[in-house]
Coordinates of C-alpha atoms in Angstrom, one line a residue:
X1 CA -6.2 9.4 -16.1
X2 CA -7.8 6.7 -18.2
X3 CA -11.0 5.2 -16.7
X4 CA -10.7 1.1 -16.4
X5 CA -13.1 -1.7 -18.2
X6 CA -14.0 -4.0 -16.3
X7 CA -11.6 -6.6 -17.6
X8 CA -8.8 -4.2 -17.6
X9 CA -9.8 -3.7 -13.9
X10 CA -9.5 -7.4 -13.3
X11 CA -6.1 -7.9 -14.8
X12 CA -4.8 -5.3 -12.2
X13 CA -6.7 -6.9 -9.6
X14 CA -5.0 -10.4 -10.4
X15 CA -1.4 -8.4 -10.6
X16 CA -2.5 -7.5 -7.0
X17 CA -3.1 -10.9 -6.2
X18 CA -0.1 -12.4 -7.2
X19 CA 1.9 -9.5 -5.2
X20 CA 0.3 -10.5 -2.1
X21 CA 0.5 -14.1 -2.6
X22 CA 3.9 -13.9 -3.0
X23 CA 4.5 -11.9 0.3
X24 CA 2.7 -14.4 1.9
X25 CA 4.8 -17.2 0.8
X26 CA 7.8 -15.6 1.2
X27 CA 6.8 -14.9 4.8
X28 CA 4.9 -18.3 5.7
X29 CA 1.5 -16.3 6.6
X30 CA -1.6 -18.5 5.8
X31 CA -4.3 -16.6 4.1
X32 CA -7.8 -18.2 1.9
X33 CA -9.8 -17.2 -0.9
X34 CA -13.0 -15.7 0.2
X35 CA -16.3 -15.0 -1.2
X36 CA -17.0 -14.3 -4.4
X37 CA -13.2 -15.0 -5.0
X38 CA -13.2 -18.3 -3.5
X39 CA -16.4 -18.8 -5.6
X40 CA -15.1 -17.4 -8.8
X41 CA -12.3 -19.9 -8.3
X42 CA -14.1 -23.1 -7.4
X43 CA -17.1 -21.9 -10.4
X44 CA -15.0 -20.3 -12.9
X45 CA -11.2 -21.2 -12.0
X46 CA -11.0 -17.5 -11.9
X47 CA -13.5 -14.6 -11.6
X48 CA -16.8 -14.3 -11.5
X49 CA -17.1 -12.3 -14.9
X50 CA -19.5 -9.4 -13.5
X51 CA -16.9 -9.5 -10.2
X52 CA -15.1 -6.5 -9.5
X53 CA -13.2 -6.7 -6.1
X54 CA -10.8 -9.7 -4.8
X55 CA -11.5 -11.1 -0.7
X56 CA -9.4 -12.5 0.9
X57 CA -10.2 -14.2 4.8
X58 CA -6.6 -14.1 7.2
X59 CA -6.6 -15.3 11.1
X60 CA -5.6 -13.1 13.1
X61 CA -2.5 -13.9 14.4
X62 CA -1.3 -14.2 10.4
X63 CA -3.1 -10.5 10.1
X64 CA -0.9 -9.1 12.6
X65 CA 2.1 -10.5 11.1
X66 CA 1.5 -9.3 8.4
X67 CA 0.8 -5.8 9.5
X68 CA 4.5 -6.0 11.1
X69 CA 6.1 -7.5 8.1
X70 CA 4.8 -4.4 5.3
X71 CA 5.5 -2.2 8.0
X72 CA 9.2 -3.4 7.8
X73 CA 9.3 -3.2 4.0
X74 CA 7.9 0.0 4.0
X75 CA 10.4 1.3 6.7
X76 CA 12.9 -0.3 4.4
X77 CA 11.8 1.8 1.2
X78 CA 11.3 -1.4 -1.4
X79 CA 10.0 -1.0 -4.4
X80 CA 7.1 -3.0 -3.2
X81 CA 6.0 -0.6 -0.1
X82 CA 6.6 2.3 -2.6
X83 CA 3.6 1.2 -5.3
X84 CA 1.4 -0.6 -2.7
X85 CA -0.4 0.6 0.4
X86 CA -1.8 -1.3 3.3
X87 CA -4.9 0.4 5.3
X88 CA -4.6 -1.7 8.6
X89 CA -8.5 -2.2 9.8
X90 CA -7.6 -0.3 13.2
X91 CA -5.8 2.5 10.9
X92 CA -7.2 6.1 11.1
X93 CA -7.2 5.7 7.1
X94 CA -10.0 2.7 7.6
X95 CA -12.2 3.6 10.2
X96 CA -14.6 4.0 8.0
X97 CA -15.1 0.0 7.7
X98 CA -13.8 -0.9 11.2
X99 CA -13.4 -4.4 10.6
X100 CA -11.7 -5.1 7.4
X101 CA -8.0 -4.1 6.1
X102 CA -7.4 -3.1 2.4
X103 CA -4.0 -3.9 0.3
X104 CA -4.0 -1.7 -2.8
X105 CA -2.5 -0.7 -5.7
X106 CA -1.5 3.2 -5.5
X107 CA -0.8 3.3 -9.5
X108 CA -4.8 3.0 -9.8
X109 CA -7.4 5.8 -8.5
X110 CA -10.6 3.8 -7.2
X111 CA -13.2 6.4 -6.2
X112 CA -16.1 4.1 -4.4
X113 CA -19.2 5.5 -4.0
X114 CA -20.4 4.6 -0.3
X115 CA -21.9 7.1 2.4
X116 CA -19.1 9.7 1.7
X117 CA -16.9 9.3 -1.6
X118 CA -13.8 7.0 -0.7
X119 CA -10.6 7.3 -2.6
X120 CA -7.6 5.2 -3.1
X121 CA -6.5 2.3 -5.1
X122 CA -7.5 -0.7 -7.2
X123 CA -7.6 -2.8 -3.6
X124 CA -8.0 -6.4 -2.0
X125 CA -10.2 -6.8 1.0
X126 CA -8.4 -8.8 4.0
X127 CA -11.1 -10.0 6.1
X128 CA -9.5 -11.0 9.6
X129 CA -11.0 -14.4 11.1
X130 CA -11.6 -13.3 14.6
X131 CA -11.8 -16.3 17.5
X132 CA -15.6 -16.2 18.9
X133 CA -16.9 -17.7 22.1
X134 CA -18.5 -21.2 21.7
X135 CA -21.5 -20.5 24.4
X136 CA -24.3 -19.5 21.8
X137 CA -25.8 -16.4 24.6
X138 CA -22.4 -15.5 24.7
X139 CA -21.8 -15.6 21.0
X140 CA -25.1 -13.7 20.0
X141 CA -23.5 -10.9 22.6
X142 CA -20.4 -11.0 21.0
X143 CA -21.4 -10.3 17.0
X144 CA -23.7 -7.4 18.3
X145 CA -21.5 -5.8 20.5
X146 CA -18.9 -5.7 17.4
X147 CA -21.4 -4.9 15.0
X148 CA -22.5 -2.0 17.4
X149 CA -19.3 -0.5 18.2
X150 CA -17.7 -0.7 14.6
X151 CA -21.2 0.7 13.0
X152 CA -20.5 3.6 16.1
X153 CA -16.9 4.0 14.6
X154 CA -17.8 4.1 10.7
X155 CA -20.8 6.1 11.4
X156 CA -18.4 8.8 13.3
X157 CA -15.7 8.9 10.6
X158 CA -18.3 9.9 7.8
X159 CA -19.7 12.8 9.7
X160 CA -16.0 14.3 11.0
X161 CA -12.8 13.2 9.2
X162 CA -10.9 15.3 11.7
X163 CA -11.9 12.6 14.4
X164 CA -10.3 10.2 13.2
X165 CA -7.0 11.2 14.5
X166 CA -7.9 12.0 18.0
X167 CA -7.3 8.7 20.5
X168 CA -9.7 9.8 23.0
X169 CA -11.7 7.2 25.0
X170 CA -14.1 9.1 26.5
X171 CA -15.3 11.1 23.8
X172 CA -17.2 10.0 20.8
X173 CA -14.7 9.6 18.3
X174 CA -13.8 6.2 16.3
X175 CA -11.0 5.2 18.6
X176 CA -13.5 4.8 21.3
X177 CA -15.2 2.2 19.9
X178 CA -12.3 0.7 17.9
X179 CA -10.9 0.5 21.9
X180 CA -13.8 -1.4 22.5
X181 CA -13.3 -3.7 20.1
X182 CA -10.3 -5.0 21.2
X183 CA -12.0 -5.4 25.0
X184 CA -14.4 -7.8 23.2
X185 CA -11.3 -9.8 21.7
X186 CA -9.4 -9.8 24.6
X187 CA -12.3 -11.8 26.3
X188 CA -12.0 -15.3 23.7
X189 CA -9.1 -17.4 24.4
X190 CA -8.1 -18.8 21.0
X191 CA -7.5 -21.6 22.3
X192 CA -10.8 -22.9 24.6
X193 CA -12.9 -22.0 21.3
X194 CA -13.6 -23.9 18.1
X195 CA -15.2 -21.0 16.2
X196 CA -13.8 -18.6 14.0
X197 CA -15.3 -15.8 11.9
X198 CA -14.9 -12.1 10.7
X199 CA -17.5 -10.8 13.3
X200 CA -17.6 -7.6 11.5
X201 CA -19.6 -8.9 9.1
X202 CA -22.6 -10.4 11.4
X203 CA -25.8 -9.1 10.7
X204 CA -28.7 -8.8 13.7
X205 CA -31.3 -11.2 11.7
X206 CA -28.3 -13.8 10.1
X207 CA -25.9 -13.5 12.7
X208 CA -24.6 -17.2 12.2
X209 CA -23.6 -16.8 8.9
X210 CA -20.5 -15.8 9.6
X211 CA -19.5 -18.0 12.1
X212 CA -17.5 -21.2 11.0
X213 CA -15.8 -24.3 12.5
X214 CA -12.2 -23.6 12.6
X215 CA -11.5 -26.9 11.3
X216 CA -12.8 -25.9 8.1
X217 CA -9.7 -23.8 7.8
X218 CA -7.0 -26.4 9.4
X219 CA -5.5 -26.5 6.3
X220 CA -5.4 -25.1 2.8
X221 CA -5.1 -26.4 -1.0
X222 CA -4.3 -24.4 -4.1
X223 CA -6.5 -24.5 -7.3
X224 CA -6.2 -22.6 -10.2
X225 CA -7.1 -18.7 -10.6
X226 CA -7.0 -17.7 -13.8
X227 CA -3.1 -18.1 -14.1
X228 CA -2.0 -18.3 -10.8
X229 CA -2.8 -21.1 -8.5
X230 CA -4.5 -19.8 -4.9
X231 CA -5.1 -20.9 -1.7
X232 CA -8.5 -22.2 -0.5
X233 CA -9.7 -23.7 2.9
X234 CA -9.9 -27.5 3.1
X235 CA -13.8 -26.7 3.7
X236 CA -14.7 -24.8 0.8
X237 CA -17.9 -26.9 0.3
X238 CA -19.5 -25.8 3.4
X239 CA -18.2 -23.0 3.4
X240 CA -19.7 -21.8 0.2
X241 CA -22.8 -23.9 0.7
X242 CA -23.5 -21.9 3.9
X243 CA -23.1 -18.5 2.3
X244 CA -24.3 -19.6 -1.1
X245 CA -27.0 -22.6 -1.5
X246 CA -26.5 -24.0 -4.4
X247 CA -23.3 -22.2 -5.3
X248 CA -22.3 -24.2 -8.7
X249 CA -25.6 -22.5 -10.1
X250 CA -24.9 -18.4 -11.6
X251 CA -27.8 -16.4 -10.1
X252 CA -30.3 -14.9 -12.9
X253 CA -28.7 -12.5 -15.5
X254 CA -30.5 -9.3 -13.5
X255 CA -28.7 -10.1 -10.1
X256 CA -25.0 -10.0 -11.6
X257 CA -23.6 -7.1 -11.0
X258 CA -20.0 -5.5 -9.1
X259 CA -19.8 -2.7 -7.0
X260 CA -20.6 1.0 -7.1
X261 CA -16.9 2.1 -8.3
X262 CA -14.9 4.1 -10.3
X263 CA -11.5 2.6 -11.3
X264 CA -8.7 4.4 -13.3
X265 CA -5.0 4.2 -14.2
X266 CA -2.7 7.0 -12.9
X267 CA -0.7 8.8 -15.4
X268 CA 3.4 8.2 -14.8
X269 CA 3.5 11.6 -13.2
X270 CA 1.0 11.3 -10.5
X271 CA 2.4 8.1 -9.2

């Protein structure tokens, strides 16, 4: 296999961007540049040149769609479901994060280097927008309870792979705490809240940082991405201002760097 640049990494990255935009289109399922994406977009109208990972941010109703939709392609045999892969963020394959979904490119071999080694493809992070409760006691409970129970489910998959398979609520295993997850959604009504975020990112200290007004996402406008033209939320400015500061302004030369990975292409036959 031949080991990836970092630009060469990038152009399969954008190829995997353009694959799942176009699924989305073709399906009508809303979905925003996020992170260092949306800010490589917005800075760069494209990547951030050290950047080595794509983000995308999907509610969760549009996540769930989505997760039905691949699985019909799959089922279905397409050429698409045969050279990309979807880890669902409550799939056995994904425990390990517990509240993000991968979409990746099985003609690549990404080894990332994490608590134990981590293998699959060149991939795109779909972090799901999960509805929080407005009351701020309420709120605070909410992020640490997921933060708790998905830490509990990561931790649990690194020390015993074999686990992951067993759906057992009373003992220990990931799917206990993945089960508890979806208690804690089950207790927001989408519709009495006005706050939105992907609650598996909350930190104890900087909690807030991922909670957002929903109306930051009512709608979405395409800019340019290198040669493709994206979708970003209507309130990229806060947005990135909140996670950011001054966002137009590239941190100092030592801070800009990707992540701990290993990226390759797959020779025809191992495909």
């Amino acid at each position: 296999m031949k080991r990836l640049s970092l630009k060469e990494h990038q152009a399969v990255l954008l190829n995997l961007l353009d694959v799942f935009d176009q699924f989305c289109r073709k399906h009508d399922l809303e979905y925003f540049l996020a992170y260092g994406t949306l800010l490589g977009a917005i800075r760069h109208k494209g990547f951030i040149p050290w950047d080595d990972d794509v983000d995308v941010f999907m509610k969760y109703e549009d996540y769930l769609r989505f997760v039905e939709l691949w699985e019909k392609e799959c089922q279905a045999n397409t050429d698409l479901a045969k050279r990309y892969k979807t880890w669902g963020y409550e799939g056995e394959e994904n425990y390990y994060m517990g509240y993000l979904a991968k979409f990746f490119d099985t003609h690549t071999h990404l080894v990332e280097h994490m608590k134990r080694d981590i293998y699959y493809g060149a991939y795109l992070d779909i972090f799901v927008l999960e509805n929080l409760p407005e009351n701020e006691k309420a709120l605070k409970h909410f992020l640490m309870s997921w933060r708790h129970n998905s830490r509990w489910a990561r931790s649990l998959s690194h020390k015993n792979i074999g686990l992951n398979r067993l759906k057992c609520s009373w003992l220990p295993t990931p799917y206990r705490y993945l089960q508890k997850l979806k208690k804690l959604r089950s207790e927001v009504t989408p519709s009495e809240t006005s706050l939105i975020g992907p609650a598996g990112c909350a930190e104890r200290k900087r909690y807030m940082h991922c909670v957002y007004d929903k109306s930051l996402f009512n709608q979405s406008t395409r800019v340019p991405f290198e040669h493709l033209s994206l979708p970003v939320p209507q309130g990229f400015d806060k947005l990135l201002t909140l996670q950011y500061g001054d966002y137009m302004t590239p941190p100092p030369e030592g801070n800009r760097q990707g992540h701990d990975s290993e990226v390759y292409l797959k020779e025809e036959g191992d495909f």
